[in-house]
Coordinates of C-alpha atoms and ligand atoms in Angstrom, one line a residue:
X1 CA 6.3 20.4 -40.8
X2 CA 6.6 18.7 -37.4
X3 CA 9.6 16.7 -38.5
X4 CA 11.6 19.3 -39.7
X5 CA 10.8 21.5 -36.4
X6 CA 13.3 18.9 -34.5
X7 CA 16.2 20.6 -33.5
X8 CA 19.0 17.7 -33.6
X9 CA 22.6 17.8 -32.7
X10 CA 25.6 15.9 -34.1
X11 CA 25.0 12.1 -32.7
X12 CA 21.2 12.8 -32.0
X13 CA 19.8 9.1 -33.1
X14 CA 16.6 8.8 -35.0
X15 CA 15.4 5.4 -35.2
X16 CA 13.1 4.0 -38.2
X17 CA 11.7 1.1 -39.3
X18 CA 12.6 -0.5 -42.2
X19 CA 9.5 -0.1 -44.1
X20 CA 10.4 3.5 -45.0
X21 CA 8.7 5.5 -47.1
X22 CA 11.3 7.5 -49.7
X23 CA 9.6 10.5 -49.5
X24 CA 10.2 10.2 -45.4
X25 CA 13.7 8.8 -45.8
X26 CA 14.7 11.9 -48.4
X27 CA 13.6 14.3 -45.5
X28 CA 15.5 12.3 -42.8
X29 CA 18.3 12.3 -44.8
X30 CA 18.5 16.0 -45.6
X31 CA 17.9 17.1 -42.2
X32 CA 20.8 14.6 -40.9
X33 CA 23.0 15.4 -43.1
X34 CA 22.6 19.2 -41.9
X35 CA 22.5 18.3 -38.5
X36 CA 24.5 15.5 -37.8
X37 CA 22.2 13.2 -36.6
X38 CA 22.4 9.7 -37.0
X39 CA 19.7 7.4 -38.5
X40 CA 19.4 3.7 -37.4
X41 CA 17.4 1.4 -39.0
X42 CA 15.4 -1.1 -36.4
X43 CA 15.5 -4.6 -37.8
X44 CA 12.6 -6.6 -38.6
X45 CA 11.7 -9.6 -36.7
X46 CA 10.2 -13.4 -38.3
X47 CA 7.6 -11.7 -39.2
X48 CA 9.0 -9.0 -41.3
X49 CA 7.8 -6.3 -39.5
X50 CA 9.2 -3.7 -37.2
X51 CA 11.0 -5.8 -34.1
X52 CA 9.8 -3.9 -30.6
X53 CA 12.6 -5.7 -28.4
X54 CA 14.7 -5.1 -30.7
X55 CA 14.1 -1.3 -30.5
X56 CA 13.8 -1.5 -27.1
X57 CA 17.3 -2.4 -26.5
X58 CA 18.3 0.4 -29.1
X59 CA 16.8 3.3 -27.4
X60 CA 18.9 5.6 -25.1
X61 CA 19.3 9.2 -24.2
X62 CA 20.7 9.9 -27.0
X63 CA 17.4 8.7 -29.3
X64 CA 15.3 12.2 -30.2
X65 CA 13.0 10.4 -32.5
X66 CA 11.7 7.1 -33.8
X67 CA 10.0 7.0 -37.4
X68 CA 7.2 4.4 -38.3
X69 CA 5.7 3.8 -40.8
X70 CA 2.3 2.6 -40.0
X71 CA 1.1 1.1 -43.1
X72 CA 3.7 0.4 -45.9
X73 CA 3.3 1.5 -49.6
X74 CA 4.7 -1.5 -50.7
X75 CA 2.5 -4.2 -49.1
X76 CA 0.3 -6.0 -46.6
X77 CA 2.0 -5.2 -43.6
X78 CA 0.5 -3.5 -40.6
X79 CA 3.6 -2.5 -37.9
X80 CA 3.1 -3.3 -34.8
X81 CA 2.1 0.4 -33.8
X82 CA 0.8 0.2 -30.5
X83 CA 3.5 -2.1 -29.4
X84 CA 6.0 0.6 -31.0
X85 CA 4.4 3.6 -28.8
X86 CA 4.2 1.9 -25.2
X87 CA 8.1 1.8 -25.7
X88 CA 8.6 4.7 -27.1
X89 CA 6.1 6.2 -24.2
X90 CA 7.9 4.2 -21.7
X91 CA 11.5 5.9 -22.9
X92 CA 9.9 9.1 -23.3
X93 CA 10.5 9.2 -27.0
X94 CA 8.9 11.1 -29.7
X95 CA 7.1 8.5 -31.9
X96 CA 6.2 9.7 -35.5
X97 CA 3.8 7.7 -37.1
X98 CA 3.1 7.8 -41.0
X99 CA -0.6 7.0 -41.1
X100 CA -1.4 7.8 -45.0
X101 CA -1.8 4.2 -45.6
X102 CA -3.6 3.3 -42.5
X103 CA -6.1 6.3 -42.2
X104 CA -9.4 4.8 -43.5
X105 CA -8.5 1.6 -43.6
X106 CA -7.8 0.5 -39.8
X107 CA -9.3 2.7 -36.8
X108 CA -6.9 5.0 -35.2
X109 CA -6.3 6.2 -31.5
X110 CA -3.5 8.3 -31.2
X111 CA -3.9 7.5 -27.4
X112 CA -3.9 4.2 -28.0
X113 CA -0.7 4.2 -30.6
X114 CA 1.1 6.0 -27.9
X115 CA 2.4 8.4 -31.2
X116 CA 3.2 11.6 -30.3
X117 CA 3.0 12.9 -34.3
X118 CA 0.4 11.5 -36.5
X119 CA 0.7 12.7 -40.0
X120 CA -2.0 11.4 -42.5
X121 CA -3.0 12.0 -46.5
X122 CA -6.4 12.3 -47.5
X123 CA -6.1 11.3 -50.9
X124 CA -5.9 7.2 -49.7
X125 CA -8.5 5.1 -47.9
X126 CA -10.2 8.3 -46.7
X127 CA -10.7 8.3 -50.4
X128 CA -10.7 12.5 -50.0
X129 CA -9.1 14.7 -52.6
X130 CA -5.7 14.8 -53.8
X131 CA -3.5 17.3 -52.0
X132 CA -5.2 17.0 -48.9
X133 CA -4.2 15.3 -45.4
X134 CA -4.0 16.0 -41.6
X135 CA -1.3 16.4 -38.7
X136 CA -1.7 15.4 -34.7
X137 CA 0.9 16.2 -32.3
X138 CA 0.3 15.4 -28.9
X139 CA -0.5 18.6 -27.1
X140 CA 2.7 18.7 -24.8
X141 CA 5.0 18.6 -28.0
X142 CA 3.5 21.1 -29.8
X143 CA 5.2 24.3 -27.7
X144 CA 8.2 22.2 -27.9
X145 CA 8.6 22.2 -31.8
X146 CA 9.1 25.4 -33.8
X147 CA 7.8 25.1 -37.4
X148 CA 10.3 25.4 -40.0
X149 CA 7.8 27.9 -41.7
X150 CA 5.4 30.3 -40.0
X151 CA 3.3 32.8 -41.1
X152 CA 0.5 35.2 -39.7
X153 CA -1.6 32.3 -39.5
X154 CA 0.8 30.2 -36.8
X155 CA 1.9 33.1 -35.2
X156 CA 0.9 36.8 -34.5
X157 CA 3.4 39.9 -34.9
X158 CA 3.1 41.5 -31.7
X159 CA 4.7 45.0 -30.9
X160 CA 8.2 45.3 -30.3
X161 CA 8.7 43.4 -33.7
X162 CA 9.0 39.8 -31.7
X163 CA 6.0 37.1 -33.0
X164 CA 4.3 35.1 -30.9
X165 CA 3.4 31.4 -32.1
X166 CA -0.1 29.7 -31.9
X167 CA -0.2 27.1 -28.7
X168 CA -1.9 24.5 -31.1
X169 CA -1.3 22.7 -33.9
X170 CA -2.2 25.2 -36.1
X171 CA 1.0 26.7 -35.6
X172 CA 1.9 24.2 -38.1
X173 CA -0.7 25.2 -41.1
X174 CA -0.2 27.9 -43.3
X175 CA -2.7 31.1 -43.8
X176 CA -3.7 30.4 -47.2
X177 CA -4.8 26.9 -48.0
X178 CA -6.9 24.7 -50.2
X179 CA -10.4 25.4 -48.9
X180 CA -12.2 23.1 -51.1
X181 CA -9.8 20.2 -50.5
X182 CA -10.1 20.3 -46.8
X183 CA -14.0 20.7 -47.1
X184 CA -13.9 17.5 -49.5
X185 CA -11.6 15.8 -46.4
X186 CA -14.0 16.3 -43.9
X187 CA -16.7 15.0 -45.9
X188 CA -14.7 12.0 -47.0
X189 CA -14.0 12.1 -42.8
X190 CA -17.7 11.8 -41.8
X191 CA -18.6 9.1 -44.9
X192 CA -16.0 7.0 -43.1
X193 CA -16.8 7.4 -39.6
X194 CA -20.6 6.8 -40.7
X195 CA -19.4 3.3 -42.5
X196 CA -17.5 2.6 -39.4
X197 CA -13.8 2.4 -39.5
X198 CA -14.3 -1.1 -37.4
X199 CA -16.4 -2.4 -40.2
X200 CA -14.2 -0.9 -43.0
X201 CA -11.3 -2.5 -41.3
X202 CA -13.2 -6.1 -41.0
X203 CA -14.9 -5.7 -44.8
X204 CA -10.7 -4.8 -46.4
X205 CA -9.3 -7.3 -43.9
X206 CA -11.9 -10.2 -45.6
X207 CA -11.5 -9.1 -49.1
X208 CA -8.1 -9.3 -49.1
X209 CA -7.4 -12.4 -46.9
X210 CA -9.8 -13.9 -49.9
X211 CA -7.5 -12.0 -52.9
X212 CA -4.6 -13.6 -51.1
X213 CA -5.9 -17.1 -51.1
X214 CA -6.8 -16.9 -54.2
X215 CA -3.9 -15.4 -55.7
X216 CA -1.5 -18.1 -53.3
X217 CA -3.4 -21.1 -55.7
X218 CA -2.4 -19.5 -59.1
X219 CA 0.9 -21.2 -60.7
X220 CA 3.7 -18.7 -61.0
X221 CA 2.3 -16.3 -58.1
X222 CA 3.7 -15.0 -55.5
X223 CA 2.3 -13.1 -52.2
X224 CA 5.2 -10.8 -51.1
X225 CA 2.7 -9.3 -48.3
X226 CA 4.7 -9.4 -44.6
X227 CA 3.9 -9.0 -41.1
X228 CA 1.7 -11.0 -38.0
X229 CA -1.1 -8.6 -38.9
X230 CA -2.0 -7.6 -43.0
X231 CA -4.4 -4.8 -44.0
X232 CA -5.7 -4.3 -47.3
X233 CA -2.6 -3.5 -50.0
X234 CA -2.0 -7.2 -51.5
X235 CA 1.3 -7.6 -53.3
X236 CA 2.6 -10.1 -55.8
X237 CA 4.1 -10.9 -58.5
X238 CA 4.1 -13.1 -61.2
X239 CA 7.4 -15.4 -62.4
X240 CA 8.8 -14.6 -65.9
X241 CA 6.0 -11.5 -66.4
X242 CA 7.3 -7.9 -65.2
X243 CA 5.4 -6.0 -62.9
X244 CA 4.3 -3.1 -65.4
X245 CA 3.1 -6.2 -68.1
X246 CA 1.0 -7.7 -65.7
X247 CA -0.6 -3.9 -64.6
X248 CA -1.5 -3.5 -68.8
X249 CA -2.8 -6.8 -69.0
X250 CA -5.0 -6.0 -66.0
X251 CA -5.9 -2.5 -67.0
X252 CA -7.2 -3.9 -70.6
X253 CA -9.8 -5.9 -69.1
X254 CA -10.4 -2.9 -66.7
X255 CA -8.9 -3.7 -63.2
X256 CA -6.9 -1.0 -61.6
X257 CA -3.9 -2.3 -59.8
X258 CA -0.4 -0.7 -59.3
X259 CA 3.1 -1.5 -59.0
X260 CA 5.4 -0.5 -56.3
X261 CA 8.8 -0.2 -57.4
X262 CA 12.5 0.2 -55.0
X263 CA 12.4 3.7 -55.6
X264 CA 9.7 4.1 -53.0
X265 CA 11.0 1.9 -50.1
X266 CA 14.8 1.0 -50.8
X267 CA 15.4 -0.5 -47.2
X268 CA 12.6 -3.0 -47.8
X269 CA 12.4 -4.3 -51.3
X270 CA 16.0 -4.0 -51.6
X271 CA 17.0 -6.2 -48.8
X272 CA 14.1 -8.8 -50.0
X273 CA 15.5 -8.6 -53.6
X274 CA 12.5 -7.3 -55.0
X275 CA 12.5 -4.4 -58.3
X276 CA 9.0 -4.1 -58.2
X277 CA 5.9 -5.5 -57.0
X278 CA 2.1 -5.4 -58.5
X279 CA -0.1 -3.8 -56.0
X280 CA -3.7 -4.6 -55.5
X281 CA -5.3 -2.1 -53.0
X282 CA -8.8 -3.6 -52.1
X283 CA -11.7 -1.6 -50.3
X284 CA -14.7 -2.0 -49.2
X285 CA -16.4 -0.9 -52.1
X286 CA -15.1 -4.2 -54.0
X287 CA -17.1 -7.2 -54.5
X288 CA -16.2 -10.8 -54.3
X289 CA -16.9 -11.1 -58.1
X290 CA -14.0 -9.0 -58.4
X291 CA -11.9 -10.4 -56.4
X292 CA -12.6 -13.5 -58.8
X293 CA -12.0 -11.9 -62.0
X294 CA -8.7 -10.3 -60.6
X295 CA -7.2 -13.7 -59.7
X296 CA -9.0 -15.2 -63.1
X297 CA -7.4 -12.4 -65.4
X298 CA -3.7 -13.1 -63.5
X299 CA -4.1 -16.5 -64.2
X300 CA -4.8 -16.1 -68.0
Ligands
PLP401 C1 3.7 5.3 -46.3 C2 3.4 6.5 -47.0 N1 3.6 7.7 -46.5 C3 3.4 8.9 -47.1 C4 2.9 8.9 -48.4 C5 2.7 10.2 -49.1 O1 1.4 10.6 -49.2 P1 1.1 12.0 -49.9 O2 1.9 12.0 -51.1 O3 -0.4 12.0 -50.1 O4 1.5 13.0 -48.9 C6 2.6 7.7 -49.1 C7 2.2 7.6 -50.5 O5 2.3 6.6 -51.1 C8 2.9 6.5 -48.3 O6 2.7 5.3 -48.9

């Protein structure tokens, strides 16, 4: 909804990493191809995540936003957020920040990330219901952006036949909504906050530097995780095994892992030559033991 209340012109830039989710590129896309705008994709640095000086020296009056995703679907990486925002700040750029991956697993300040648009799923590392998630926008955007749909909800139908929009972000919900859903979020909300997202953070970090090691000693594996900084998604895979194989071998001795496939982040896999990938989300919930029997069951 925030996205698509942009208003870009032909040669409009919008900037984005290349850790891309597909539903995120499929909306950029549509809305250039409408529009004209341009999308540039900011190269990674060593460490194969987003490179800031590199988009640094890309920005100019012509960029109107920068994408990033925070967390990627497909792997260890953390971007460089923070980094990402005092540029984008600095330039007085819009910075979007996909958080799905990263809400519940790391803490996050929007002040501190410098993002201007924080959008954020519940059904992830909040561990909250399917279908349910969250948008920031920084309170000096908001009258900026007209949402693509409103209703009498975001806006009121004053006399005259002219409607007047909310001034806050709920001029970007709708009037009916999923009641139970949201109530399930905010629970899912407080049971992290009591945890502490520091801790959480600290508790994933350990369990999967330990996966990783683990994993790095098995013949035939190999980590495909990127970036100075990794979170909790662990990604291999094994040689001469496919992906989906290695998932129902898993899932038979009753460890849930996932694969990550091209289709959901072309720009990445595709320019590391990678199909798919086996995804192994750890969370604080998880114990060492099974950690161990992960790794032991690959390794069989
Ligand atoms: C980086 C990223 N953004 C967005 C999403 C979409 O989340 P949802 O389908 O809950 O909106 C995902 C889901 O995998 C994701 O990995």
């Amino acid at each position: 909804m925030a996205f698509y209340s942009f208003r870009f012109e032909p040669g409009d830039r919008i900037l984005i990493g290349r850790a891309e989710y597909a539903s995120n590129w499929i909306a950029l896309r549509q809305v250039a191809n409408r529009t004209g705008a341009v999308i540039e994709i900011v190269p990674d640095d060593e460490h194969g995540q987003l490179d800031v000086h590199a988009l640094e020296a890309m920005l100019d009056g012509r960029v109107k936003l920068v994408s990033l995703v925070h967390v990627p679907t497909q792997g260890g990486l953390v971007n460089p957020a923070e980094a990402v925002g005092r540029v984008t700040r600095a330039a007085g750029v819009p910075l979007l920040l996909d958080a799905c991956q990263s809400v519940g697993q790391l803490p996050l300040d929007v002040t501190s990330l410098g993002c201007d648009i924080l959008s954020a799923t519940g059904r992830k590392f909040l561990r909250a219901p399917r279908g349910t998630g969250f948008l920031y926008v920084r309170r000096e955007l908001i009258e900026e952006l007209e949402p693509p749909f409103l209703d009498m909800h975001s806006a009121e139908w004053v006399a005259g036949g002219a409607y007047r929009m909310r001034a806050d972000a709920r001029r970007f919900e709708n009037w009916e909504t999923y009641v139970a859903g949201k109530i399930g979020l905010g629970v899912a909300a407080d049971y992290a906050l009591e945890l502490g997202v520091a801790e959480i953070r600290d508790r994933d970090r350990a369990l999967a530097e330990r996966l990783r090691e683990l994993l790095a000693a098995v013949p035939g594996v190999t980590l495909r995780d990127q970036g100075a900084t990794k979170g909790a998604i662990v990604t291999f895979t094994v040689d001469g095994r496919e992906p989906r194989a290695v998932q129902a071998a898993l899932a038979a001795e009753r460890i849930n892992v996932s694969t990550t496939s091209t289709q959901s982040a072309r720009l990445d896999l595709e320019e590391r030559g990678i199909d798919e990938l086996i995804r192994a989300s750890v969370h604080y919930f998880n114990t060492d033991e099974e950690i161990e029997r992960l790794v032991e069951t690959v390794a069989a």
